[in-house]
């Protein structure tokens, strides 16, 4: 799929997504307007579009993390959530690991100078990511790989400079989504053994081994 984003000066930035929902995300910024972080195949970079109204008639687009100009596949599998400080946290794959970028301002014109990277997936090739803010104010990361495993990691601090606990769920064969209920339960929708299933994880911090209550559809 190809998306053309009109920026404030009426120039166009074109970026491509290899498959829908894999390399682009949406999150509400601190000003209540949408942010769209995405992989740019043209620039080999993580880019972000900020809307200046709720229907996105006026936008600006920024390059947040630029990869090698001669390479490809940098900053893919993008997902995002709103952090405890109301600035966006962006999870994406690069250089064989996953990185967590923290927006430094409302428009998200840049990320924090130090972008932490984590290898929570045993070096396997990443196919999908997900990130959600827990009731403890810290993010939970999810990464699906070519081994059909969903790897989970709990961030130890607000910027996710390190993770303190990890877990995994086998047999996950496609994209997934999760959210956190007010009671702290992690709710999943994922593909497992070619079935769409819903489940819940009772311990957000991953102190206990994950157990899923599965309802197949």
Short mmCIF file of the C-alpha atoms (twelve columns), coordinates in Angstrom:
data_MODEL
# 
_entry.id   MODEL 
# 
loop_
_atom_site.group_PDB 
_atom_site.id 
_atom_site.type_symbol 
_atom_site.label_atom_id 
_atom_site.label_alt_id 
_atom_site.label_comp_id 
_atom_site.label_asym_id 
_atom_site.label_seq_id 
_atom_site.Cartn_x 
_atom_site.Cartn_y 
_atom_site.Cartn_z 
_atom_site.pdbx_PDB_model_num 
ATOM 1   C CA . UNK A 1   0.000   0.000   0.000  1 
ATOM 2   C CA . UNK A 2   1.146   3.554   -0.683 1 
ATOM 3   C CA . UNK A 3   0.107   6.573   1.348  1 
ATOM 4   C CA . UNK A 4   0.699   10.188  0.390  1 
ATOM 5   C CA . UNK A 5   0.726   12.593  3.316  1 
ATOM 6   C CA . UNK A 6   0.293   16.297  2.623  1 
ATOM 7   C CA . UNK A 7   2.513   18.370  4.884  1 
ATOM 8   C CA . UNK A 8   2.069   21.980  5.963  1 
ATOM 9   C CA . UNK A 9   4.037   23.513  3.060  1 
ATOM 10  C CA . UNK A 10  1.950   21.549  0.519  1 
ATOM 11  C CA . UNK A 11  4.812   19.273  -0.415 1 
ATOM 12  C CA . UNK A 12  4.092   15.556  -0.386 1 
ATOM 13  C CA . UNK A 13  5.963   12.840  1.461  1 
ATOM 14  C CA . UNK A 14  5.236   9.386   0.103  1 
ATOM 15  C CA . UNK A 15  5.898   6.344   2.209  1 
ATOM 16  C CA . UNK A 16  5.013   2.743   1.583  1 
ATOM 17  C CA . UNK A 17  3.725   0.061   3.915  1 
ATOM 18  C CA . UNK A 18  4.515   -3.515  2.973  1 
ATOM 19  C CA . UNK A 19  1.215   -4.700  4.346  1 
ATOM 20  C CA . UNK A 20  -1.651  -2.874  5.974  1 
ATOM 21  C CA . UNK A 21  -1.371  -2.379  9.720  1 
ATOM 22  C CA . UNK A 22  2.199   -3.626  9.949  1 
ATOM 23  C CA . UNK A 23  4.255   -0.488  9.504  1 
ATOM 24  C CA . UNK A 24  1.940   2.348   10.542 1 
ATOM 25  C CA . UNK A 25  0.262   3.198   13.840 1 
ATOM 26  C CA . UNK A 26  -2.010  5.887   15.263 1 
ATOM 27  C CA . UNK A 27  -2.046  7.452   18.722 1 
ATOM 28  C CA . UNK A 28  -3.602  10.557  20.252 1 
ATOM 29  C CA . UNK A 29  -1.073  13.304  21.039 1 
ATOM 30  C CA . UNK A 30  -1.039  15.403  24.193 1 
ATOM 31  C CA . UNK A 31  -2.953  18.135  22.320 1 
ATOM 32  C CA . UNK A 32  -5.739  15.683  21.492 1 
ATOM 33  C CA . UNK A 33  -4.807  15.434  17.806 1 
ATOM 34  C CA . UNK A 34  -3.783  12.250  15.946 1 
ATOM 35  C CA . UNK A 35  -0.180  11.186  15.433 1 
ATOM 36  C CA . UNK A 36  0.750   8.644   12.748 1 
ATOM 37  C CA . UNK A 37  4.215   7.075   13.157 1 
ATOM 38  C CA . UNK A 38  5.153   4.917   10.164 1 
ATOM 39  C CA . UNK A 39  7.961   3.212   8.299  1 
ATOM 40  C CA . UNK A 40  9.114   5.119   5.213  1 
ATOM 41  C CA . UNK A 41  10.483  2.764   2.580  1 
ATOM 42  C CA . UNK A 42  11.530  5.779   0.496  1 
ATOM 43  C CA . UNK A 43  13.693  7.255   3.264  1 
ATOM 44  C CA . UNK A 44  14.449  3.991   5.100  1 
ATOM 45  C CA . UNK A 45  13.355  5.731   8.279  1 
ATOM 46  C CA . UNK A 46  10.779  6.131   11.012 1 
ATOM 47  C CA . UNK A 47  8.614   9.112   10.116 1 
ATOM 48  C CA . UNK A 48  5.688   10.695  11.931 1 
ATOM 49  C CA . UNK A 49  2.764   12.804  10.788 1 
ATOM 50  C CA . UNK A 50  1.054   15.163  13.258 1 
ATOM 51  C CA . UNK A 51  -2.444  16.445  12.517 1 
ATOM 52  C CA . UNK A 52  -3.369  20.001  13.443 1 
ATOM 53  C CA . UNK A 53  -7.110  19.300  13.471 1 
ATOM 54  C CA . UNK A 54  -9.226  16.272  14.259 1 
ATOM 55  C CA . UNK A 55  -9.883  15.402  10.600 1 
ATOM 56  C CA . UNK A 56  -6.254  15.882  9.511  1 
ATOM 57  C CA . UNK A 57  -6.795  18.534  6.844  1 
ATOM 58  C CA . UNK A 58  -3.508  20.185  7.889  1 
ATOM 59  C CA . UNK A 59  -0.500  18.053  8.808  1 
ATOM 60  C CA . UNK A 60  3.252   18.135  9.241  1 
ATOM 61  C CA . UNK A 61  5.565   15.170  8.824  1 
ATOM 62  C CA . UNK A 62  8.911   14.662  10.574 1 
ATOM 63  C CA . UNK A 63  11.751  12.163  10.248 1 
ATOM 64  C CA . UNK A 64  12.386  10.694  13.704 1 
ATOM 65  C CA . UNK A 65  14.966  7.959   13.098 1 
ATOM 66  C CA . UNK A 66  16.858  7.789   9.810  1 
ATOM 67  C CA . UNK A 67  18.496  4.564   8.704  1 
ATOM 68  C CA . UNK A 68  21.385  4.040   6.270  1 
ATOM 69  C CA . UNK A 69  20.659  5.624   2.882  1 
ATOM 70  C CA . UNK A 70  21.902  2.527   1.079  1 
ATOM 71  C CA . UNK A 71  19.885  0.083   3.170  1 
ATOM 72  C CA . UNK A 72  16.275  -0.985  3.602  1 
ATOM 73  C CA . UNK A 73  13.956  -2.435  6.235  1 
ATOM 74  C CA . UNK A 74  14.933  0.074   8.929  1 
ATOM 75  C CA . UNK A 75  12.285  1.106   11.489 1 
ATOM 76  C CA . UNK A 76  9.571   -1.367  10.501 1 
ATOM 77  C CA . UNK A 77  6.692   -3.054  12.362 1 
ATOM 78  C CA . UNK A 78  5.605   0.180   14.039 1 
ATOM 79  C CA . UNK A 79  3.194   0.437   16.980 1 
ATOM 80  C CA . UNK A 80  2.506   3.226   19.477 1 
ATOM 81  C CA . UNK A 81  0.769   4.164   22.705 1 
ATOM 82  C CA . UNK A 82  0.432   7.202   24.929 1 
ATOM 83  C CA . UNK A 83  2.926   7.296   27.802 1 
ATOM 84  C CA . UNK A 84  2.261   8.288   31.394 1 
ATOM 85  C CA . UNK A 85  3.393   11.856  30.559 1 
ATOM 86  C CA . UNK A 86  0.862   11.991  27.668 1 
ATOM 87  C CA . UNK A 87  3.674   11.945  25.079 1 
ATOM 88  C CA . UNK A 88  3.771   9.072   22.608 1 
ATOM 89  C CA . UNK A 89  5.890   5.934   23.001 1 
ATOM 90  C CA . UNK A 90  6.737   4.281   19.668 1 
ATOM 91  C CA . UNK A 91  7.877   0.670   19.362 1 
ATOM 92  C CA . UNK A 92  9.579   -0.439  16.145 1 
ATOM 93  C CA . UNK A 93  12.074  -2.950  14.792 1 
ATOM 94  C CA . UNK A 94  15.553  -1.986  13.597 1 
ATOM 95  C CA . UNK A 95  18.950  -3.655  13.279 1 
ATOM 96  C CA . UNK A 96  17.631  -6.970  14.552 1 
ATOM 97  C CA . UNK A 97  16.282  -5.546  17.810 1 
ATOM 98  C CA . UNK A 98  13.260  -3.512  18.879 1 
ATOM 99  C CA . UNK A 99  13.513  0.131   19.918 1 
ATOM 100 C CA . UNK A 100 11.255  2.317   22.046 1 
ATOM 101 C CA . UNK A 101 11.180  5.988   21.063 1 
ATOM 102 C CA . UNK A 102 9.729   8.656   23.354 1 
ATOM 103 C CA . UNK A 103 8.378   11.873  21.844 1 
ATOM 104 C CA . UNK A 104 10.009  14.963  23.351 1 
ATOM 105 C CA . UNK A 105 7.188   17.419  22.593 1 
ATOM 106 C CA . UNK A 106 3.515   17.643  21.622 1 
ATOM 107 C CA . UNK A 107 4.166   17.632  17.868 1 
ATOM 108 C CA . UNK A 108 6.688   14.787  18.251 1 
ATOM 109 C CA . UNK A 109 9.226   16.505  16.040 1 
ATOM 110 C CA . UNK A 110 11.947  14.405  17.666 1 
ATOM 111 C CA . UNK A 111 12.569  11.476  19.974 1 
ATOM 112 C CA . UNK A 112 14.609  11.392  23.170 1 
ATOM 113 C CA . UNK A 113 18.330  11.547  22.396 1 
ATOM 114 C CA . UNK A 114 18.878  8.033   23.736 1 
ATOM 115 C CA . UNK A 115 16.600  5.481   22.055 1 
ATOM 116 C CA . UNK A 116 16.818  2.223   24.029 1 
ATOM 117 C CA . UNK A 117 16.974  -1.046  22.107 1 
ATOM 118 C CA . UNK A 118 16.058  -4.460  23.433 1 
ATOM 119 C CA . UNK A 119 16.516  -8.018  22.228 1 
ATOM 120 C CA . UNK A 120 13.480  -9.595  23.866 1 
ATOM 121 C CA . UNK A 121 12.882  -11.969 20.946 1 
ATOM 122 C CA . UNK A 122 16.060  -14.089 20.858 1 
ATOM 123 C CA . UNK A 123 17.287  -12.364 17.717 1 
ATOM 124 C CA . UNK A 124 14.452  -13.767 15.601 1 
ATOM 125 C CA . UNK A 125 13.011  -11.774 12.715 1 
ATOM 126 C CA . UNK A 126 10.218  -9.462  13.887 1 
ATOM 127 C CA . UNK A 127 6.923   -9.520  11.972 1 
ATOM 128 C CA . UNK A 128 4.593   -7.524  14.252 1 
ATOM 129 C CA . UNK A 129 4.840   -5.379  17.371 1 
ATOM 130 C CA . UNK A 130 2.435   -3.945  19.935 1 
ATOM 131 C CA . UNK A 131 2.774   -1.614  22.903 1 
ATOM 132 C CA . UNK A 132 0.286   -0.632  25.594 1 
ATOM 133 C CA . UNK A 133 0.472   1.439   28.773 1 
ATOM 134 C CA . UNK A 134 -0.275  -0.465  31.941 1 
ATOM 135 C CA . UNK A 135 -2.093  0.658   35.046 1 
ATOM 136 C CA . UNK A 136 1.313   0.944   36.739 1 
ATOM 137 C CA . UNK A 137 2.253   3.740   34.309 1 
ATOM 138 C CA . UNK A 138 4.778   1.538   32.521 1 
ATOM 139 C CA . UNK A 139 4.584   0.054   29.039 1 
ATOM 140 C CA . UNK A 140 4.122   -3.569  28.082 1 
ATOM 141 C CA . UNK A 141 5.826   -4.581  24.821 1 
ATOM 142 C CA . UNK A 142 4.761   -7.345  22.474 1 
ATOM 143 C CA . UNK A 143 6.745   -8.763  19.550 1 
ATOM 144 C CA . UNK A 144 5.725   -11.553 17.150 1 
ATOM 145 C CA . UNK A 145 8.491   -13.266 15.183 1 
ATOM 146 C CA . UNK A 146 8.882   -15.724 12.336 1 
ATOM 147 C CA . UNK A 147 9.004   -18.532 14.919 1 
ATOM 148 C CA . UNK A 148 5.286   -17.847 15.573 1 
ATOM 149 C CA . UNK A 149 6.059   -16.717 19.094 1 
ATOM 150 C CA . UNK A 150 4.660   -13.672 20.880 1 
ATOM 151 C CA . UNK A 151 7.337   -12.289 23.183 1 
ATOM 152 C CA . UNK A 152 6.231   -9.971  25.992 1 
ATOM 153 C CA . UNK A 153 8.356   -7.568  28.024 1 
ATOM 154 C CA . UNK A 154 7.491   -5.227  30.899 1 
ATOM 155 C CA . UNK A 155 9.315   -1.894  30.921 1 
ATOM 156 C CA . UNK A 156 11.125  -1.058  34.147 1 
ATOM 157 C CA . UNK A 157 10.821  2.742   33.771 1 
ATOM 158 C CA . UNK A 158 8.707   5.321   31.983 1 
ATOM 159 C CA . UNK A 159 11.038  5.643   28.967 1 
ATOM 160 C CA . UNK A 160 11.559  1.870   28.761 1 
ATOM 161 C CA . UNK A 161 15.331  2.199   28.955 1 
ATOM 162 C CA . UNK A 162 15.320  -1.365  30.270 1 
ATOM 163 C CA . UNK A 163 12.907  -4.249  30.746 1 
ATOM 164 C CA . UNK A 164 12.620  -6.156  33.988 1 
ATOM 165 C CA . UNK A 165 10.482  -9.167  33.088 1 
ATOM 166 C CA . UNK A 166 9.761   -11.154 29.922 1 
ATOM 167 C CA . UNK A 167 7.436   -13.964 28.893 1 
ATOM 168 C CA . UNK A 168 6.367   -15.704 25.699 1 
ATOM 169 C CA . UNK A 169 3.323   -17.333 24.115 1 
ATOM 170 C CA . UNK A 170 3.814   -19.894 21.344 1 
ATOM 171 C CA . UNK A 171 1.704   -20.592 18.291 1 
ATOM 172 C CA . UNK A 172 0.889   -16.967 17.445 1 
ATOM 173 C CA . UNK A 173 0.662   -16.916 13.664 1 
ATOM 174 C CA . UNK A 174 -0.202  -13.344 12.751 1 
ATOM 175 C CA . UNK A 175 -0.860  -9.823  13.952 1 
ATOM 176 C CA . UNK A 176 -2.205  -9.168  17.422 1 
ATOM 177 C CA . UNK A 177 -3.668  -6.369  19.493 1 
ATOM 178 C CA . UNK A 178 -3.872  -5.845  23.205 1 
ATOM 179 C CA . UNK A 179 -5.211  -3.385  25.744 1 
ATOM 180 C CA . UNK A 180 -5.243  -3.061  29.527 1 
ATOM 181 C CA . UNK A 181 -8.465  -2.974  31.513 1 
ATOM 182 C CA . UNK A 182 -8.943  -0.707  34.527 1 
ATOM 183 C CA . UNK A 183 -8.473  -3.739  36.748 1 
ATOM 184 C CA . UNK A 184 -5.024  -4.334  35.248 1 
ATOM 185 C CA . UNK A 185 -5.831  -7.344  33.084 1 
ATOM 186 C CA . UNK A 186 -4.133  -7.478  29.689 1 
ATOM 187 C CA . UNK A 187 -6.698  -8.317  27.001 1 
ATOM 188 C CA . UNK A 188 -5.528  -9.965  23.774 1 
ATOM 189 C CA . UNK A 189 -6.856  -10.526 20.292 1 
ATOM 190 C CA . UNK A 190 -4.509  -12.696 18.251 1 
ATOM 191 C CA . UNK A 191 -4.217  -15.486 15.731 1 
ATOM 192 C CA . UNK A 192 -3.207  -18.813 17.203 1 
ATOM 193 C CA . UNK A 193 -3.114  -22.025 15.166 1 
ATOM 194 C CA . UNK A 194 -4.879  -20.119 12.368 1 
ATOM 195 C CA . UNK A 195 -7.796  -19.187 14.644 1 
ATOM 196 C CA . UNK A 196 -8.747  -15.737 15.845 1 
ATOM 197 C CA . UNK A 197 -8.759  -15.982 19.626 1 
ATOM 198 C CA . UNK A 198 -9.354  -13.639 22.524 1 
ATOM 199 C CA . UNK A 199 -7.595  -13.980 25.825 1 
ATOM 200 C CA . UNK A 200 -6.555  -12.234 29.004 1 
ATOM 201 C CA . UNK A 201 -3.396  -12.078 31.060 1 
ATOM 202 C CA . UNK A 202 -3.961  -11.426 34.750 1 
ATOM 203 C CA . UNK A 203 -0.489  -10.203 35.702 1 
ATOM 204 C CA . UNK A 204 0.611   -7.062  33.846 1 
ATOM 205 C CA . UNK A 205 4.108   -7.074  35.379 1 
ATOM 206 C CA . UNK A 206 4.772   -10.639 34.111 1 
ATOM 207 C CA . UNK A 207 5.929   -11.673 37.595 1 
ATOM 208 C CA . UNK A 208 3.957   -14.876 37.055 1 
ATOM 209 C CA . UNK A 209 4.022   -17.018 33.937 1 
ATOM 210 C CA . UNK A 210 1.331   -15.925 31.458 1 
ATOM 211 C CA . UNK A 211 -1.810  -17.990 31.278 1 
ATOM 212 C CA . UNK A 212 -4.322  -17.238 28.562 1 
ATOM 213 C CA . UNK A 213 -8.012  -17.853 28.793 1 
ATOM 214 C CA . UNK A 214 -8.833  -18.560 25.160 1 
ATOM 215 C CA . UNK A 215 -12.159 -18.061 23.416 1 
ATOM 216 C CA . UNK A 216 -11.955 -19.164 19.775 1 
ATOM 217 C CA . UNK A 217 -14.023 -17.561 17.009 1 
# 
